[in-house]
Coordinates of C-alpha atoms in Angstrom, one line a residue:
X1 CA 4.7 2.2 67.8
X2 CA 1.0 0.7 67.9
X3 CA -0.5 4.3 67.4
X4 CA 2.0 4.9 64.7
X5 CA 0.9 1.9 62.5
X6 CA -2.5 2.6 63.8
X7 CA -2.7 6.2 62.0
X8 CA -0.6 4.4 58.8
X9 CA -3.0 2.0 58.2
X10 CA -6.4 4.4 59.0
X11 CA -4.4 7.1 56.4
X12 CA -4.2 3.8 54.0
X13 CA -7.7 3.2 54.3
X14 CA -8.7 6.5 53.9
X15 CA -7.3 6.8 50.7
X16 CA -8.9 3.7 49.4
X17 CA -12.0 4.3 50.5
X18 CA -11.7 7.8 48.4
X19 CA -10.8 6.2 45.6
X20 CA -13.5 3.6 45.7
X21 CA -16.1 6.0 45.8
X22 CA -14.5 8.6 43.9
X23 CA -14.6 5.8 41.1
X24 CA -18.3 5.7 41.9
X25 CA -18.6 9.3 41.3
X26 CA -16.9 8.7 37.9
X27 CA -19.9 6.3 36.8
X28 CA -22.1 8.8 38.0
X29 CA -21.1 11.6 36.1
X30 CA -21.5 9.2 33.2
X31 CA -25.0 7.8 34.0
X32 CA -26.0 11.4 34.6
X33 CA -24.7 11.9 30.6
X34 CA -26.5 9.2 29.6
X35 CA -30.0 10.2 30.9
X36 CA -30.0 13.5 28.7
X37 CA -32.9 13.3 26.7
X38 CA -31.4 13.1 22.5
X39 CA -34.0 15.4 21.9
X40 CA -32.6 18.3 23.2
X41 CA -32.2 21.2 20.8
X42 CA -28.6 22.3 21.5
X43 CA -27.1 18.7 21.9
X44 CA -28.8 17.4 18.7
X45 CA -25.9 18.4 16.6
X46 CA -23.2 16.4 19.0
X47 CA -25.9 13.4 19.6
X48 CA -26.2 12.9 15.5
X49 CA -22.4 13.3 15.3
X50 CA -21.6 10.7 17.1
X51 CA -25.0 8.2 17.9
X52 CA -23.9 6.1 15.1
X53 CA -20.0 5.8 15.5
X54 CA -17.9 2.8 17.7
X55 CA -14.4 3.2 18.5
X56 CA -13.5 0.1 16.3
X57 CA -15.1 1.8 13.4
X58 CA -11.2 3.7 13.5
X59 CA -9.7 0.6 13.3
X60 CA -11.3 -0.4 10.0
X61 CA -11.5 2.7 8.3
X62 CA -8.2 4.2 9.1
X63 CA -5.8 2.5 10.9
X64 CA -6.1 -0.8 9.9
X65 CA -3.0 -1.2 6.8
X66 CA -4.8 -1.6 3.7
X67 CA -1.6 -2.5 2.4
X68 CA -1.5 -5.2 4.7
X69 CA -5.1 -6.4 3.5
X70 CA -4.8 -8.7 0.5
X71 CA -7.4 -8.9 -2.2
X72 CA -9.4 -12.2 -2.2
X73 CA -9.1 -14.0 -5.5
X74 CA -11.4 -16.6 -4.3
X75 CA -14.8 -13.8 -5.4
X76 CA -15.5 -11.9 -8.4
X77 CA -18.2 -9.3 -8.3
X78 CA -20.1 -8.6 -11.4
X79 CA -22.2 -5.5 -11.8
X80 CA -25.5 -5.7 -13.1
X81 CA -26.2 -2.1 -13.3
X82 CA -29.4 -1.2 -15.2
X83 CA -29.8 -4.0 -17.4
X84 CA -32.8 -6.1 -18.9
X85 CA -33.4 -8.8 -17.7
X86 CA -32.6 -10.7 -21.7
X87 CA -29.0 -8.8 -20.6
X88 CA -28.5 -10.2 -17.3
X89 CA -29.5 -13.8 -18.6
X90 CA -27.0 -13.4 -20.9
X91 CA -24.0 -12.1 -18.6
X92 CA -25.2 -15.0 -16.6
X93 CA -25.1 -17.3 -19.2
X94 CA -21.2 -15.7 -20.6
X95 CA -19.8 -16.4 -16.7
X96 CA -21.3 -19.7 -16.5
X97 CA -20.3 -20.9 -19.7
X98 CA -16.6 -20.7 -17.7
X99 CA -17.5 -23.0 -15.0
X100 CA -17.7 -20.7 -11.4
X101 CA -18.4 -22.8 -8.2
X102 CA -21.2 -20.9 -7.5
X103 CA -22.9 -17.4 -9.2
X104 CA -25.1 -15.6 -6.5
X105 CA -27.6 -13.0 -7.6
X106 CA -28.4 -10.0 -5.4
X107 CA -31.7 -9.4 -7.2
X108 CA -35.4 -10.0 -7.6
X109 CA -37.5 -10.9 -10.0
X110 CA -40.8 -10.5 -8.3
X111 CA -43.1 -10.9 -11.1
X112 CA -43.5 -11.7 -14.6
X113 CA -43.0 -9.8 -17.9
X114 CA -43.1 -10.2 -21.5
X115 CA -41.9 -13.5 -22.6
X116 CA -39.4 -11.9 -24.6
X117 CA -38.4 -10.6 -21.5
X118 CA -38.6 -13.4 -19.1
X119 CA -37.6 -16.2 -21.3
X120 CA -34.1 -16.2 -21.9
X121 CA -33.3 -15.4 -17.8
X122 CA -36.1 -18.6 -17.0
X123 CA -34.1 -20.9 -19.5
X124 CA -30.5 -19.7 -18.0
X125 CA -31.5 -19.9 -14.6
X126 CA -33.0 -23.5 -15.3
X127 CA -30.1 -25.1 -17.3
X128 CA -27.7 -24.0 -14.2
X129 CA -28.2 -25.7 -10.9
X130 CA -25.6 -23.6 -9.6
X131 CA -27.3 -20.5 -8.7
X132 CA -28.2 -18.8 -5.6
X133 CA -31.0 -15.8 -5.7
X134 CA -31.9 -14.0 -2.7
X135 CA -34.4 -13.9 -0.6
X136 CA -36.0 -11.7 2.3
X137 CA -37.3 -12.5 5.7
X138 CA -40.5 -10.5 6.2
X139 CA -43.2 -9.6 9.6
X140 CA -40.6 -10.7 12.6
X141 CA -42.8 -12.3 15.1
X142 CA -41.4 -11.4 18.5
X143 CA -43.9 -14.2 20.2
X144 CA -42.0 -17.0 18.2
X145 CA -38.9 -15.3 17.3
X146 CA -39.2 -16.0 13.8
X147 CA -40.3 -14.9 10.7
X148 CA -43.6 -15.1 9.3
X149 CA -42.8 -14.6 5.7
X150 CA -40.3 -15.2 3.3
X151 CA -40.4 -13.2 0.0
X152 CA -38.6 -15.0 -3.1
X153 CA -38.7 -14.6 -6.8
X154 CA -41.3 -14.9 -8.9
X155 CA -41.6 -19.3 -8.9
X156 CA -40.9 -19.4 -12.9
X157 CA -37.7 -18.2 -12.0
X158 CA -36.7 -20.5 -9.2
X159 CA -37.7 -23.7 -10.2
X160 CA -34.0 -25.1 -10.1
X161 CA -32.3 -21.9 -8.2
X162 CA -31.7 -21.9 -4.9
X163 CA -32.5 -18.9 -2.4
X164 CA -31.2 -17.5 0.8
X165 CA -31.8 -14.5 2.9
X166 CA -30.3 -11.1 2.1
X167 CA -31.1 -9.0 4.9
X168 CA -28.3 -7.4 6.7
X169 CA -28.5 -5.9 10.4
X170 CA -28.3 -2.3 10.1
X171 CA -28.4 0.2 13.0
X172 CA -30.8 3.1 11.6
X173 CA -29.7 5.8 13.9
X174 CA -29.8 9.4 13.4
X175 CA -30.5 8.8 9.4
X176 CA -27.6 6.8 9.3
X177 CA -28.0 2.9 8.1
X178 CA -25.1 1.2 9.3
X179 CA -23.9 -2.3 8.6
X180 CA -21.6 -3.8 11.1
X181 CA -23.4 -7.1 11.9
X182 CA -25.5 -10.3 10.2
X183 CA -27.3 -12.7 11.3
X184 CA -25.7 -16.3 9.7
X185 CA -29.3 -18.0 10.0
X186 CA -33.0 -17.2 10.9
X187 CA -36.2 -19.4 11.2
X188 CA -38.9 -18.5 8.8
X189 CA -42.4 -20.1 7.8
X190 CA -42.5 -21.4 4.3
X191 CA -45.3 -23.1 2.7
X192 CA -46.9 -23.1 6.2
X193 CA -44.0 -24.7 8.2
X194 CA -41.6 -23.1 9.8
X195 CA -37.8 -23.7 8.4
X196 CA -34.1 -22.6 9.2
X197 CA -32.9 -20.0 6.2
X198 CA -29.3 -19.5 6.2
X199 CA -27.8 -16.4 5.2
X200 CA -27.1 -15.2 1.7
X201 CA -23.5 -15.4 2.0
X202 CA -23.3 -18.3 4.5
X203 CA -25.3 -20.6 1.5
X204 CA -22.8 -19.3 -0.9
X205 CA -19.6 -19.9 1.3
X206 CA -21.5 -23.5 2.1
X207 CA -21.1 -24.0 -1.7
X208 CA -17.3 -23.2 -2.1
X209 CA -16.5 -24.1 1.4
X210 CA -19.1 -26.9 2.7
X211 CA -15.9 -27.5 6.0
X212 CA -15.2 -24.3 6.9
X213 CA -18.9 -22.9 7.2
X214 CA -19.9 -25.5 9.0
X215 CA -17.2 -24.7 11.5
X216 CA -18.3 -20.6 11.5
X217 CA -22.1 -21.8 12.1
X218 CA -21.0 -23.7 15.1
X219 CA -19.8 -20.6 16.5
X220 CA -23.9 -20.4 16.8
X221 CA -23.9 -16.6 17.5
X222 CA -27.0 -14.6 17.0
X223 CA -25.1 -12.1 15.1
X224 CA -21.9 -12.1 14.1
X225 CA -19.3 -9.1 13.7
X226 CA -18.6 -8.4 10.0
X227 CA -14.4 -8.4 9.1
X228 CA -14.6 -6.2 6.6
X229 CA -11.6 -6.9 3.9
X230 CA -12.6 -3.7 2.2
X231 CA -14.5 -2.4 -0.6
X232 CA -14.5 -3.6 -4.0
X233 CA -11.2 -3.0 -4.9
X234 CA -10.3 -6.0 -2.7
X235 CA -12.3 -8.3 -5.0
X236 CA -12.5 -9.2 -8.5
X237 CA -14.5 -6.6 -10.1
X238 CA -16.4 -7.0 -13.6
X239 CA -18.6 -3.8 -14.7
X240 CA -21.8 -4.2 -16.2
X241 CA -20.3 -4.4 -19.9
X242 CA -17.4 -5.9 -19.3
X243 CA -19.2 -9.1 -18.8
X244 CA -21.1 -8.6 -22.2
X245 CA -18.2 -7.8 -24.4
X246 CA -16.8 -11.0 -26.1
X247 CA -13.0 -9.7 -26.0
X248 CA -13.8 -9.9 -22.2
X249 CA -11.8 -12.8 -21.1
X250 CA -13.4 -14.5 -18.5
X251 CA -11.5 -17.6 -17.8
X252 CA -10.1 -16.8 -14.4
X253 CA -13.7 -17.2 -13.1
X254 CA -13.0 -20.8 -13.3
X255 CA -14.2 -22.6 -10.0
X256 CA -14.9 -19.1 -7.9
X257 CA -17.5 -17.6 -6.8
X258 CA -19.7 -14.9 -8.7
X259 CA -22.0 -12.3 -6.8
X260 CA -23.7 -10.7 -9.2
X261 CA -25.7 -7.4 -7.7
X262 CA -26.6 -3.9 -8.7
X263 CA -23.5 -1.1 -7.7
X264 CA -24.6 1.9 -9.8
X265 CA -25.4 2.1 -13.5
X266 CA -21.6 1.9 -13.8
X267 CA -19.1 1.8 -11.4
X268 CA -17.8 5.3 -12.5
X269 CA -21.6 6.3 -11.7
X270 CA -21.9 6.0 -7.8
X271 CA -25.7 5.7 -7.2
X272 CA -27.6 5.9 -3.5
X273 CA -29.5 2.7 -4.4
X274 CA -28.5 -0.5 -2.3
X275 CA -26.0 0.7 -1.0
X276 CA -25.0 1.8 3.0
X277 CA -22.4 3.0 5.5
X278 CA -19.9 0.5 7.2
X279 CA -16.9 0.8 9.3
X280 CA -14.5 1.5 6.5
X281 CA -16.5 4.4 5.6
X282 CA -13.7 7.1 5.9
X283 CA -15.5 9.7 7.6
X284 CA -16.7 7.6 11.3
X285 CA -18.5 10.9 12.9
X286 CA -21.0 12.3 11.0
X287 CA -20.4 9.9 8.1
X288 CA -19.9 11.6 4.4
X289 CA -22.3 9.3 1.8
X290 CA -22.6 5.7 1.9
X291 CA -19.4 3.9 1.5
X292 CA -20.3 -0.3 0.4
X293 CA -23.3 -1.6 -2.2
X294 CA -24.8 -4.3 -0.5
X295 CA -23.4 -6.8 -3.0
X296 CA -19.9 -6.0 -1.6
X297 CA -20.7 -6.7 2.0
X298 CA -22.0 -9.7 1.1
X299 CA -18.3 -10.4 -0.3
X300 CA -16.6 -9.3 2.3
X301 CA -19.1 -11.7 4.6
X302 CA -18.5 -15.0 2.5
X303 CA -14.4 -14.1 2.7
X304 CA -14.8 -13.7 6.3
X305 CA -16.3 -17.4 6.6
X306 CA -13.8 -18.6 3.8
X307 CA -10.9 -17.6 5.5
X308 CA -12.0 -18.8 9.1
X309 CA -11.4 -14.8 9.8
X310 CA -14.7 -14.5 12.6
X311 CA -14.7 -11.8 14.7
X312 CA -15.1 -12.5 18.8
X313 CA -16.4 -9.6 20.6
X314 CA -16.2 -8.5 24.2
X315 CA -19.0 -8.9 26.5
X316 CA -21.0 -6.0 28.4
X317 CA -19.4 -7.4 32.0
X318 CA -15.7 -7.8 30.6
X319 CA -15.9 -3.9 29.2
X320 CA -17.7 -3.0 32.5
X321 CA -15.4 -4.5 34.8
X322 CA -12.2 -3.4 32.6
X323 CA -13.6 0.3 32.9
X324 CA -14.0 -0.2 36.7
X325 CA -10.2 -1.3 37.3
X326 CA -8.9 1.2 35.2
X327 CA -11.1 4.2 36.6
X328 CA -9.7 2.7 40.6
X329 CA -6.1 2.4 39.4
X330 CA -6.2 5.8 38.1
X331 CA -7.4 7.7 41.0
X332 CA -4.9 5.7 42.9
X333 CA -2.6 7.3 40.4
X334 CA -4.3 10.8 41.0
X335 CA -4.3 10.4 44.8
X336 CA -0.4 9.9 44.5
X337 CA 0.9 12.8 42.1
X338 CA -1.7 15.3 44.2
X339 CA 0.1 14.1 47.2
X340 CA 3.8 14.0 45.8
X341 CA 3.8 16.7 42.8
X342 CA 0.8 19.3 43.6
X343 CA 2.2 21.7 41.6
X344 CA 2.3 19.3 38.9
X345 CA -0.7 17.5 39.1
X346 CA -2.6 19.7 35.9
X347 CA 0.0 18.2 33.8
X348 CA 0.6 14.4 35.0
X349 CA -3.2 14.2 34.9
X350 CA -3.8 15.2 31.1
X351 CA -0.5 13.7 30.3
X352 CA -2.0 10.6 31.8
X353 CA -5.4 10.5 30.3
X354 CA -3.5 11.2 26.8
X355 CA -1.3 8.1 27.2
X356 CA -4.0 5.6 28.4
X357 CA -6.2 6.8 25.3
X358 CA -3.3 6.2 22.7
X359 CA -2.7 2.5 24.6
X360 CA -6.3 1.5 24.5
X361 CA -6.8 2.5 20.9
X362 CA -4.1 1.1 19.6
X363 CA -4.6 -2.2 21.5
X364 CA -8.2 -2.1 20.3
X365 CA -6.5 -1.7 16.1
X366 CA -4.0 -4.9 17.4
X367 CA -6.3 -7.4 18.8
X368 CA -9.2 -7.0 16.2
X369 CA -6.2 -7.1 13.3
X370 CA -4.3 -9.8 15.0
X371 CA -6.7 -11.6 17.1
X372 CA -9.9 -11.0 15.6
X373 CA -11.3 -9.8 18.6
X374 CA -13.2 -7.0 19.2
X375 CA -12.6 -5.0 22.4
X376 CA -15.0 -3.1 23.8
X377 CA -12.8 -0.1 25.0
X378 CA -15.6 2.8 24.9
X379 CA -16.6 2.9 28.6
X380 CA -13.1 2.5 29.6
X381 CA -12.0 5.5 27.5
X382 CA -14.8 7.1 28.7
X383 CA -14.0 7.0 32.2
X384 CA -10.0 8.0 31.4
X385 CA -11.4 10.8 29.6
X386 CA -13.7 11.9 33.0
X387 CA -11.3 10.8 35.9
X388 CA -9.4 13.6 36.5
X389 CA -12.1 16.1 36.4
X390 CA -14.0 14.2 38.6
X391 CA -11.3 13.2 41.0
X392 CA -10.7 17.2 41.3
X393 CA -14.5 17.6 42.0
X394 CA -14.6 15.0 44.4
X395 CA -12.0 15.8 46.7
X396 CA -12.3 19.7 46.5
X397 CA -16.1 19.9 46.6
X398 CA -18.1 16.6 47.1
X399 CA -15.9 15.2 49.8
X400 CA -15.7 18.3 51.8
X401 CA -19.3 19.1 51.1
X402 CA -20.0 15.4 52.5
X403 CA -17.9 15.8 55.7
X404 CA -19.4 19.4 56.4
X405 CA -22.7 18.2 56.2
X406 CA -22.0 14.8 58.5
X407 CA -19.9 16.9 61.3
X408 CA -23.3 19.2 61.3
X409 CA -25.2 16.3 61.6
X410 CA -23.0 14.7 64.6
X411 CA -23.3 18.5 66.4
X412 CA -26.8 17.9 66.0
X413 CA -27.0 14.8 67.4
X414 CA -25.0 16.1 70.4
X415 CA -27.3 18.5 71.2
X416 CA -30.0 16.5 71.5
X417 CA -28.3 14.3 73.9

C-alpha cells in the first residue's frame, strides 16, 4: 500500500515538474523570438507588418459596435481648410457670435503678416476671451524631465487667448505614426521658470467641464489610453464653407465646444497633412493611409474626459503572470489528452489553442467596451499560440535528450568510483 501511494504521488510529481518546466521552455521559445535582430532581410516584411499593431487595436477598429457608439453632441468640429487668415477670423467671429463655451484652434500663427492680413484675426481673437490656441512643447530635457521650450503664437495674437499643448504621443515605428496615448500635463519653462502645461484637450474639457477633469487629472497617469468614440462622423462636423455661408445656421453651437483645425482643403479632399493612424484605422497590420486629422483626436480626447470614459490598462506583471498560469494550465491540459486520447491529441490541441484565442479576444473587446479597461492579452495569446508545439518538442526531444545526457553523466560518474 505505502509503495503504491509512493509511485502515485512520484508519477504526480513527475508530471508537474514537466509541466513547470515545459512552461519554461514556452517563454524560451519566445525570448529566443524576441532576440531576432528587425533587421533581418527576410523577416523585414513580417516585423513592418506587424511592429506597429496591439491586439486592442481589433477591438476599436472592428469589433467594437459602431452602432452602439453614439455621436457626442457636446463638440462641433469646424474645418479650417486652406483659408486666410481674414477667413478664419471671420468663421471665428460667425461661431462666436452664437455663444460656444469654448472655440479651440488647432493652428499657428507663428509670425506676422500684412495688416490687412493680421488685423481682423488680432481684433477677433481679442474681443473673445474664450479661446484656446495651441501650443507645443519643444527640447525634452531628460536631466529634469521637462521641457525646455514652449512654442506659441506669434504674441499679437495671444494677448487675451489662452494656449495649451498639442502634442500627441505617437509611436513612430516602421513608418508608421500611431496615436494611441497622451500625455494630460507636462512641465515646461516659460519666460525662464518652469510651469505645468496642461493638455490641449484637457484645457478645453476644463472649460466645459471644470468637475469632471479635475477628477480625470487625479487619475495622475503619465499617459493616458485614448477611448476613441470614432472619427468625425461621431461629432458635429462643419466644412470650411459651411461656416462662411450666411444660410448656414449655426445656432446649435450654443454653449458647446468648437475645435477648429485643418482636415484637408475640404472634407471630400482627404489630405496627408496633420493627420495619423489610430486604432480605428480599419486596416490594424500593415495599416492602409492615415485614418484621424489630429483635430479629431483631440475631440475624441476631450469626450473621453467629458464623459468620465478613462481607460485603465493592465500592468506588465498582471499580463506576465496571466500568461504564466494559462501557459501551466494548458500543458496540464496537454499532459492529460496525450495520456488519455493519444490518437487524438493533434486535434484537442489545435482545437484548444483555437478556443482559448476566441475567449481572450473577445474578453479583451468586453472589458475595454464595458469596463474600460484595457487587458493586456498579447503574451498570453502568444504562449496559447506556442504551447502545443512546444509541449510536443519538450517531451519528444528536449526531455529525452535531457535524461540521455544525465544517465550518461551518472555512468560516468560510476566509473570513476
Amino acid at each position: 500500500m505505502i509503495n503504491t501511494l509512493s509511485q502515485w504521488f512520484q508519477s504526480r510529481w513527475n508530471k508537474q515538474r514537466d509541466n513547470f518546466f515545459a512552461s519554461l521552455s514556452v517563454f524560451a521559445v519566445i525570448g529566443a523570438l524576441a532576440s531576432i535582430p528587425v533587421n533581418v532581410d527576410f523577416l523585414n516584411p513580417f516585423v513592418q507588418a506587424f511592429a506597429d499593431f496591439e491586439l486592442t487595436d481589433i477591438a476599436f477598429s472592428r469589433l467594437r459596435a459602431d452602432a452602439q457608439i453614439a455621436a457626442d453632441t457636446n463638440i462641433v468640429i469646424v474645418n479650417i481648410g486652406k483659408l486666410p487668415r481674414p477667413l478664419i477670423a471671420a468663421q471665428i467671429a460667425r461661431l462666436a457670435e452664437h455663444h460656444p463655451a469654448v472655440i479651440g484652434i488647432d493652428a499657428f500663427f507663428r509670425q506676422p503678416k500684412r495688416d490687412e492680413l493680421d488685423t481682423a484675426l488680432v481684433r477677433v481673437l481679442t474681443e473673445n476671451t474664450n479661446i484656446v490656441l495651441v501650443s507645443k512643447l519643444s527640447k525634452y530635457n531628460p536631466t529634469r524631465n521637462a521641457f525646455d521650450s514652449l512654442e506659441t503664437s506669434h504674441p499679437m495674437f495671444t494677448r487675451r487667448a489662452a494656449f495649451a499643448f498639442a502634442n500627441v504621443i505617437s509611436d513612430s515605428v516602421s513608418g508608421f505614426n500611431t496615436v494611441r496615448e497622451f500625455s494630460p500635463k507636462e512641465t515646461a519653462r516659460v519666460h525662464g521658470r518652469d510651469s505645468v502645461q496642461y493638455a490641449f484637450s484637457v484645457e478645453l474639457a476644463r472649460r466645459l467641464n471644470p468637475e469632471a477633469t479635475k477628477r480625470f487629472l487625479e487619475r495622475n497617469q503619465e499617459s493616458e489610453v485614448i477611448n476613441f468614440r470614432g472619427n468625425y462622423s461621431r461629432f458635429y462636423t462643419l466644412d470650411a464653407d459651411d461656416v462662411l455661408d450666411p444660410t448656414t445656421n449655426l445656432e446649435f453651437v450654443r454653449g458647446k465646444l468648437v475645435l477648429m483645425g485643418y482636415m484637408g482643403t475640404t472634407l471630400e479632399e482627404p489630405s496627408l497633412e496633420d493627420i495619423f493612424y489610430t486604432p480605428m484605422n480599419p486596416r490594424n497590420v500593415g495599416k492602409t493611409l492615415p485614418d484621424m486629422y489630429g483635430i479629431v483626436v483631440h475631440a475624441n480626447i476631450v469626450s473621453m474626459i467629458l464623459h468620465e470614459a478613462p481607460i485603465n490598462t493592465m500592468s506588465k506583471v498582471v499580463a506576465f503572470m496571466l500568461a504564466g498560469i494559462i501557459c501551466y494550465l494548458n500543458m496540464v491540459l496537454f499532459h492529460y489528452l496525450l495520456d488519455t486520447y493519444s490518437q487524438l491529441y493533434q486535434v484537442f490541441s489545435v482545437m484548444v489553442q483555437i478556443t482559448e484565442s476566441i475567449i481572450l479576444l473577445s474578453a479583451l473587446v468586453f472589458i475595454l467596451d464595458e469596463l474600460g479597461y484595457k487587458a493586456d492579452f498579447t503574451l498570453s495569446i502568444t504562449v496559447i499560440a506556442l504551447s502545443a508545439g512546444v509541449f510536443e518538442l519538450y517531451a519528444q526531444s528536449f526531455k529525452p535528450l535531457v535524461l540521455t545526457l544525465l544517465a550518461k553523466i551518472r555512468a560516468g560518474n560510476s566509473k570513476v568510483i
